[in-house]
Short mmCIF file of C-alpha atoms and ligand atoms in Angstrom, two decimals:
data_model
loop_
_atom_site.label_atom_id
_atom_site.label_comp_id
_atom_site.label_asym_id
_atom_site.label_seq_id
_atom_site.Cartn_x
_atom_site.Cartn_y
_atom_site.Cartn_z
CA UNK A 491 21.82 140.45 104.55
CA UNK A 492 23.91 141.85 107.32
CA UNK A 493 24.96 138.93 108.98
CA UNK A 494 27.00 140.81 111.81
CA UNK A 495 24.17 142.52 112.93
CA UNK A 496 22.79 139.09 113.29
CA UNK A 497 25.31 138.37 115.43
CA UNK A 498 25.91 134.94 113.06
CA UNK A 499 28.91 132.82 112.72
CA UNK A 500 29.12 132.54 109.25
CA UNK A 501 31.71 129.31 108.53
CA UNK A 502 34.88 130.72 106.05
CA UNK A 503 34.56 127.95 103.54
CA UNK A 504 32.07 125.53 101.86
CA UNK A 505 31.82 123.30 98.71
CA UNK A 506 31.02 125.18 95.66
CA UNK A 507 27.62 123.60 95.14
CA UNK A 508 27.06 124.75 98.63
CA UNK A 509 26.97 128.15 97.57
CA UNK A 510 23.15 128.61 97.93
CA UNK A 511 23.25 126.69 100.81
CA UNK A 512 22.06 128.24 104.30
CA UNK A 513 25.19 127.67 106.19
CA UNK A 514 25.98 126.31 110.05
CA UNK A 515 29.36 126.85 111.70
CA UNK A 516 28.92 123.79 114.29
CA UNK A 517 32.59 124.00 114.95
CA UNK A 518 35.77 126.32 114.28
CA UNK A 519 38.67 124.77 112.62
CA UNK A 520 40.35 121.64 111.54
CA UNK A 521 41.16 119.16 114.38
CA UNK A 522 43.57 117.81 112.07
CA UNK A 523 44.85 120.97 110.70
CA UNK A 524 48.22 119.71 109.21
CA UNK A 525 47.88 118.66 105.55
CA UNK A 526 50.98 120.25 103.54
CA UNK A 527 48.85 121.77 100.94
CA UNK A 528 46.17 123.73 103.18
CA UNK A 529 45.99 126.87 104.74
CA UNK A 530 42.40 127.28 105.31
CA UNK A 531 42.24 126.62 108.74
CA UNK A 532 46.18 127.04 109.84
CA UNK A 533 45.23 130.35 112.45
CA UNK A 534 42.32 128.56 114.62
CA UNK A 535 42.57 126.08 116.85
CA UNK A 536 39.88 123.11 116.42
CA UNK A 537 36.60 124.08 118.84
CA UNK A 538 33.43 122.46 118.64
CA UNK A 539 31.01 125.41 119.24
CA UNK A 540 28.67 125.13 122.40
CA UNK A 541 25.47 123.16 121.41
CA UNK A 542 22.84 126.39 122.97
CA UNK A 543 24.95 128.47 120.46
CA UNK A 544 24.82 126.58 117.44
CA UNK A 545 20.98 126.51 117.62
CA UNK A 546 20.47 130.49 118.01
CA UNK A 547 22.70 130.37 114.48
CA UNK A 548 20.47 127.81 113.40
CA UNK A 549 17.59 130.02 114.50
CA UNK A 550 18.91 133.26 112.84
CA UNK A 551 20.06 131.32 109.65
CA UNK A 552 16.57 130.22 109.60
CA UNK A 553 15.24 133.85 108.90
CA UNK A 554 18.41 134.64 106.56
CA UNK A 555 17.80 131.73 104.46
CA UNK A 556 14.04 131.96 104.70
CA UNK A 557 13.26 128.55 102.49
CA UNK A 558 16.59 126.97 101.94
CA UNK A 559 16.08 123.39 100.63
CA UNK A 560 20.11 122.83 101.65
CA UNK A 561 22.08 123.54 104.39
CA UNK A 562 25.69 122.80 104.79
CA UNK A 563 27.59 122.21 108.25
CA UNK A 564 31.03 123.49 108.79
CA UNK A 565 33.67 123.79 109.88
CA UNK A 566 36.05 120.55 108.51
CA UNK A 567 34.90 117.90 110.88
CA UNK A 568 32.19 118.46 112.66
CA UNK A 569 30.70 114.85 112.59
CA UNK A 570 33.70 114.48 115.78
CA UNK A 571 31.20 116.46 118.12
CA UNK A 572 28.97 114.34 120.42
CA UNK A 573 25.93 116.04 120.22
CA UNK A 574 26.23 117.01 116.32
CA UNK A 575 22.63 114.83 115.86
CA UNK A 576 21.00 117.31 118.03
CA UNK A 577 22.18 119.95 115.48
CA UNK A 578 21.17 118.06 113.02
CA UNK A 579 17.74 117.74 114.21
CA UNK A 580 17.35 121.02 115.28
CA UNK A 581 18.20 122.21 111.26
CA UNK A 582 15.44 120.26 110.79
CA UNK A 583 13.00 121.38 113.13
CA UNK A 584 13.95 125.52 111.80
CA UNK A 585 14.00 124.19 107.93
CA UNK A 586 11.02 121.88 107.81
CA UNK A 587 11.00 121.99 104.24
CA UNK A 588 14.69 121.09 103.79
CA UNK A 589 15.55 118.82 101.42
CA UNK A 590 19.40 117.89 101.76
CA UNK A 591 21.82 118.66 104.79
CA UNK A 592 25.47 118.05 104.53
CA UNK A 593 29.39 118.44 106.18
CA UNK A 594 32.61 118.06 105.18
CA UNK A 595 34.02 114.94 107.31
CA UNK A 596 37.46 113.07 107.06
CA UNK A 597 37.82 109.73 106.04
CA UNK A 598 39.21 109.01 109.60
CA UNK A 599 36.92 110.36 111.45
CA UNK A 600 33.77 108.54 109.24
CA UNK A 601 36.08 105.15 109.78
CA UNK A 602 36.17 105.98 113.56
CA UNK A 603 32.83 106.57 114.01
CA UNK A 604 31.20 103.36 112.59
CA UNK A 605 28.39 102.26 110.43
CA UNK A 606 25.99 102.43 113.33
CA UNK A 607 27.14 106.21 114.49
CA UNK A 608 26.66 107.25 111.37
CA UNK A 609 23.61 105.62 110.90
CA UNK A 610 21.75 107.76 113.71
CA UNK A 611 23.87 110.33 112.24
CA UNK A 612 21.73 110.03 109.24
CA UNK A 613 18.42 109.29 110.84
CA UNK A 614 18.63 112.34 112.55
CA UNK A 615 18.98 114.01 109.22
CA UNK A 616 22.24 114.30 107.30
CA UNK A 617 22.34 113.09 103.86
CA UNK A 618 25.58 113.64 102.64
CA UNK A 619 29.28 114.15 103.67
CA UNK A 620 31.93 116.15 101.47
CA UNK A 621 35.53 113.95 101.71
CA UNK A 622 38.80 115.44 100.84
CA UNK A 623 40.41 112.07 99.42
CA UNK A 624 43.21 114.26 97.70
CA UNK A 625 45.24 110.76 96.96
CA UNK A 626 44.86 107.29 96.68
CA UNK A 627 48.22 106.61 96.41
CA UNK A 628 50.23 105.70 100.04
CA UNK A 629 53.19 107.90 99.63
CA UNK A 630 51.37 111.14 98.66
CA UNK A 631 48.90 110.80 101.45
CA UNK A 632 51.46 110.72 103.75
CA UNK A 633 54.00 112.64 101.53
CA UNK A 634 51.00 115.93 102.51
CA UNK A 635 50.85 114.71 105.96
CA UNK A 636 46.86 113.93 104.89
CA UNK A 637 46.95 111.62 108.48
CA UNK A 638 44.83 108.60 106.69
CA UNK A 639 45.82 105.97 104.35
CA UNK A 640 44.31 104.53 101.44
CA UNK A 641 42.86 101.66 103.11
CA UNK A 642 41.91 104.26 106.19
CA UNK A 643 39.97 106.38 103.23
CA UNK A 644 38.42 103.13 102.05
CA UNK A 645 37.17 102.12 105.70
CA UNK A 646 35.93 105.44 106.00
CA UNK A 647 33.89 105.57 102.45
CA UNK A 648 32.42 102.79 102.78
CA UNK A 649 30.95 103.17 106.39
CA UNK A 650 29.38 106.79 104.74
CA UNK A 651 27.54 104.55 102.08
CA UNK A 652 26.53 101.58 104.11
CA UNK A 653 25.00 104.06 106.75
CA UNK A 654 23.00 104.97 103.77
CA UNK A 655 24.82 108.45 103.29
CA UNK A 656 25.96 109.99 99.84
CA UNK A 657 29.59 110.17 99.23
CA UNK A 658 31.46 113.24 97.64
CA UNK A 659 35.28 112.60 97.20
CA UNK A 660 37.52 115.41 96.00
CA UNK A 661 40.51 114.41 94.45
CA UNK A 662 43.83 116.90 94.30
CA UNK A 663 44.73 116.67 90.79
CA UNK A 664 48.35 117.52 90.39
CA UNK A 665 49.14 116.21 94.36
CA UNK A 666 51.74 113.38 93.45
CA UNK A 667 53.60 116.10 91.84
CA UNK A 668 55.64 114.56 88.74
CA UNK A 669 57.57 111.94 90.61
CA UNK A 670 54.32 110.35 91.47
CA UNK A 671 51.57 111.58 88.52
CA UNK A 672 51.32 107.90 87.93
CA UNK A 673 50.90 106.23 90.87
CA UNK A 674 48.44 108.83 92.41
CA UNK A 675 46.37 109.19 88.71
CA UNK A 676 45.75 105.35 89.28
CA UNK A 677 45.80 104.72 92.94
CA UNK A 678 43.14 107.29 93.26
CA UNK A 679 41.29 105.77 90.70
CA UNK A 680 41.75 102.47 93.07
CA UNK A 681 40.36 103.58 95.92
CA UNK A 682 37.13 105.27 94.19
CA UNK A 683 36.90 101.73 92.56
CA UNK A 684 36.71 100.29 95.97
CA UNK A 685 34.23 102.67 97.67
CA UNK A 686 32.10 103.97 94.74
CA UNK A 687 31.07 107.28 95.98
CA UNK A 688 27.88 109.00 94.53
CA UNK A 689 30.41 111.58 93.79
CA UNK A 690 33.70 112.54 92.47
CA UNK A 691 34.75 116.42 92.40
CA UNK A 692 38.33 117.31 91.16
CA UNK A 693 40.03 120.25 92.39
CA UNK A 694 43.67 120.91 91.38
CA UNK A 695 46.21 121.85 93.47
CA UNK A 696 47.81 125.24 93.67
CA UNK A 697 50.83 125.59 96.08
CA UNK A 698 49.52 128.73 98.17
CA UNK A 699 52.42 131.11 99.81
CA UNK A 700 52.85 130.33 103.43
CA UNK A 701 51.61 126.73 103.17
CA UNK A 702 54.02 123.97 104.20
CA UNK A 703 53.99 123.22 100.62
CA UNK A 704 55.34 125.83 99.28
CA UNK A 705 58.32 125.39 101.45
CA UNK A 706 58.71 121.76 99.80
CA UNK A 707 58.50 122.97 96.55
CA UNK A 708 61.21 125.59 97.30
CA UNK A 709 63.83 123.21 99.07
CA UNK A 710 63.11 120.45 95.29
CA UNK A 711 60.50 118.09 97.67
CA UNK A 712 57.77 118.56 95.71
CA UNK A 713 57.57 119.43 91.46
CA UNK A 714 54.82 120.68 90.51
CA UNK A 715 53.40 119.52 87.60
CA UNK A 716 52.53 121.16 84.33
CA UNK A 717 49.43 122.25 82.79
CA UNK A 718 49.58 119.51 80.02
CA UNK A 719 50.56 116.98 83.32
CA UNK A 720 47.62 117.65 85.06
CA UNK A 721 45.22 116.94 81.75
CA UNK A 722 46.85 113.80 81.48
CA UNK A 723 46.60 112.86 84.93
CA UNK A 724 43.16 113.62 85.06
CA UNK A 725 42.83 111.53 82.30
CA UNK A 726 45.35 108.63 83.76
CA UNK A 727 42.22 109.00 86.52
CA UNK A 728 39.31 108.82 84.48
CA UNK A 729 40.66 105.61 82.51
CA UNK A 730 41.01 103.21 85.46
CA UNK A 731 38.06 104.71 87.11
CA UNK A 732 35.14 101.74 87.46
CA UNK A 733 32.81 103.14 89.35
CA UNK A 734 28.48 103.05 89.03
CA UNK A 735 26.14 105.49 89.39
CA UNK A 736 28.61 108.45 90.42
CA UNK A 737 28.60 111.60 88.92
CA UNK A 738 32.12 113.41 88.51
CA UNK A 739 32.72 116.88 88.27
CA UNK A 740 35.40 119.77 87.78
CA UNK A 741 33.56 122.39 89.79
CA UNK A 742 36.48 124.39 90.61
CA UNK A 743 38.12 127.04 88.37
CA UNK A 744 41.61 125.48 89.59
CA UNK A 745 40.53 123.19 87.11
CA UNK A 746 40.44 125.49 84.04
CA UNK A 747 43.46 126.01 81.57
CA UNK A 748 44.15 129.25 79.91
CA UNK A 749 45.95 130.31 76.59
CA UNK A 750 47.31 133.68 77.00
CA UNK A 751 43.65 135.50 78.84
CA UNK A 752 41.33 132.56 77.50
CA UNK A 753 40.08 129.56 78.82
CA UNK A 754 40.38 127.22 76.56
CA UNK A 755 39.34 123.69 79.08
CA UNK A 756 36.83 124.53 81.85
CA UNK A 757 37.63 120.26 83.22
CA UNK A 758 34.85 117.30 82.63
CA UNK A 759 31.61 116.55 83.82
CA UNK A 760 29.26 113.63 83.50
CA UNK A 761 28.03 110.71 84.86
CA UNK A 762 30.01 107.07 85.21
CA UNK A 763 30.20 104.85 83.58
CA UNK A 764 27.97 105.99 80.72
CA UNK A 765 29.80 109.38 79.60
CA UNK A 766 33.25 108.01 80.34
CA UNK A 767 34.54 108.25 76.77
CA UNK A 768 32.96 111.60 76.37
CA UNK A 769 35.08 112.81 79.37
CA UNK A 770 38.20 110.97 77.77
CA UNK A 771 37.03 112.33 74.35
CA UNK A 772 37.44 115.95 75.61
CA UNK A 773 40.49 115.25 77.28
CA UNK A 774 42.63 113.84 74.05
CA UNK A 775 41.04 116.80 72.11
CA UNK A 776 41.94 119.60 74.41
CA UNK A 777 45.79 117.59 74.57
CA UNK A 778 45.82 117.29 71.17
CA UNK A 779 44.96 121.30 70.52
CA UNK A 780 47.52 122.61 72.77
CA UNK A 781 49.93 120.61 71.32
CA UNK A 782 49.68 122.72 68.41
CA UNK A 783 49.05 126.14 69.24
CA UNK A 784 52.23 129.07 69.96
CA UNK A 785 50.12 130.76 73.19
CA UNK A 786 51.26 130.31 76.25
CA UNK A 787 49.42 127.64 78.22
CA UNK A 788 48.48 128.69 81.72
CA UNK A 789 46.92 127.04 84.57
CA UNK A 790 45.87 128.38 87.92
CA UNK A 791 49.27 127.54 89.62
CA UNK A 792 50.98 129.54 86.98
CA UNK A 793 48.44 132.55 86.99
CA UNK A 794 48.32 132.31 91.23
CA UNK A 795 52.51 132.33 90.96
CA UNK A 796 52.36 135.78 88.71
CA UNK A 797 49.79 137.34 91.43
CA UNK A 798 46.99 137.40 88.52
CA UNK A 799 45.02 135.08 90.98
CA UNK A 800 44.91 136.11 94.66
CA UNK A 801 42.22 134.39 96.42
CA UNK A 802 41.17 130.25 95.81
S1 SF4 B 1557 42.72 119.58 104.05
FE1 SF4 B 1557 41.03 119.17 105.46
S2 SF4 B 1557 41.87 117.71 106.94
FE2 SF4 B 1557 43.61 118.66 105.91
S3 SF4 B 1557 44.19 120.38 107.24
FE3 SF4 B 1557 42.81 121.18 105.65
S4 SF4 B 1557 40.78 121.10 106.58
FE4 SF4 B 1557 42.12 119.77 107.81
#
């Protein structure tokens, strides 16, 4: 589909299990835009899009996506624009046989909005908001300059799920570095406790050239941690995780670790609490194989670093 000739802004980034989604760029940018480890956003200044424009893309993405059953609003925050339910009805009224519409959203901007915004937000037809949670734990929120805190990401979560929407937190494995594997492994787990989203996606961190990061890293601020770290981090997480009914998953090949050129861990799946141990089962396996073998162990930091990874 030539979506130029369509004259359609198509949004730069969406979830991975958004990928067969009929996308809606209702805004351009981040109006946060200054989290250390992101760089998706850092040339465009936040813009909600007119409202008259956003429905001709709706219109046109109609025709391109002739019988989506998803569609997926971008860019990071759009929930922040006063007329976003009249997008979200008009999705409706082009994909009358839709059957699930979602954004990303921050924490903040869920918390500042209010059970009964988001309420109406809902009724007019979203079902689910994608939350970049990165960190439970204090200092590394504000460590990446994430601009909530725990108890900010907590407000936030649970005004999403008592406005009756469903709840995907992503959590940064590998963000607390080494200083603070612990503490973020567990606070995380904390604040997931406390909010019980329907879901829990893990991405893991790769410090990306010209990202603030990266300058940490270089000046000794921030250590990245190693691929053996990160498995036991993720399973620090998955341990003092107490959560019902939520589904986690490592849909992200950040997640995947390498010997030499193979994968040998693609990250967990399953559903909480009843395939807990099978998560944990997978993780003291994989730990206990590569403690064995000679091959190098790789992750995606290390294979980004050596240029044998460009784009994330
Ligand atoms: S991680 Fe999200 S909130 Fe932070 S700068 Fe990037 S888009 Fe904005």
């Amino acid at each position: 589909m030539d979506y130029k000739a369509l004259n359609y802004d198509f949004p730069p980034y969406r979830p991975p299990n958004e990928s067969t989604s009929a996308l809606i760029r209702a805004s351009r940018g981040c109006p946060w835009n200054k989290c250390l480890f992101c760089t998706m956003y850092k040339t465009l200044k936040f813009k909600p899009r007119p409202v008259e424009e956003v429905k001709e893309d709706i219109d046109k993405a109609a025709k391109i996506y002739k019988g989506a059953r998803t569609v997926f609003i971008a860019d990071s925050d759009s929930l922040v624009m006063k007329d976003i339910e009249e997008i979200i009805r008009h999705i409706k009224l082009r994909f009358p046989d839709i059957d699930r519409i979602t954004s990303y959203a921050r924490a903040k901007t869920l918390m500042k909005l209010g059970v009964e915004r988001l309420k109406r937000i809902r009724e007019a037809g979203l079902t689910r908001v994608h939350v970049g949670l990165e960190s439970g734990d204090k200092e590394t929120l504000e460590f990446m300059q994430k601009g909530a805190t725990p108890e900010e990401m907590i407000a936030g979560g649970n005004a999403a799920r008592e406005a009756n929407l469903e709840l995907s937190f992503y959590i940064l494995i590998g963000a607390g570095g080494t200083d603070r594997l612990e503490e973020h492994a567990v606070e995380s787990a904390r604040v997931c406790n406390e909010v019980n989203p329907n879901f829990i996606r893990l991405r893991t961190l790769v410090v990306q050239r010209g990202s603030l990061l990266g300058e940490k890293k270089n000046s000794g601020y921030y250590k990245p941690t190693s691929p053996m770290d990160k498995l036991k981090e993720v399973k620090m997480f998955i341990e003092n995780l107490e959560v019902n009914q939520c589904e986690l998953a490592s849909d992200h090949f950040t997640n995947n670790i390498w010997v030499d050129n193979k994968v040998v861990y693609r990250g967990v799946y399953g559903r909480l609490p009843q395939e807990k141990q099978d998560m944990l089962d997978i993780l003291d396996h994989t730990l206990d194989f590569l403690s064995t073998i000679e091959g190098e162990i790789l992750d995606a930091t290390i294979l980004y670093e050596r240029g044998m990874i460009h784009s994330l």
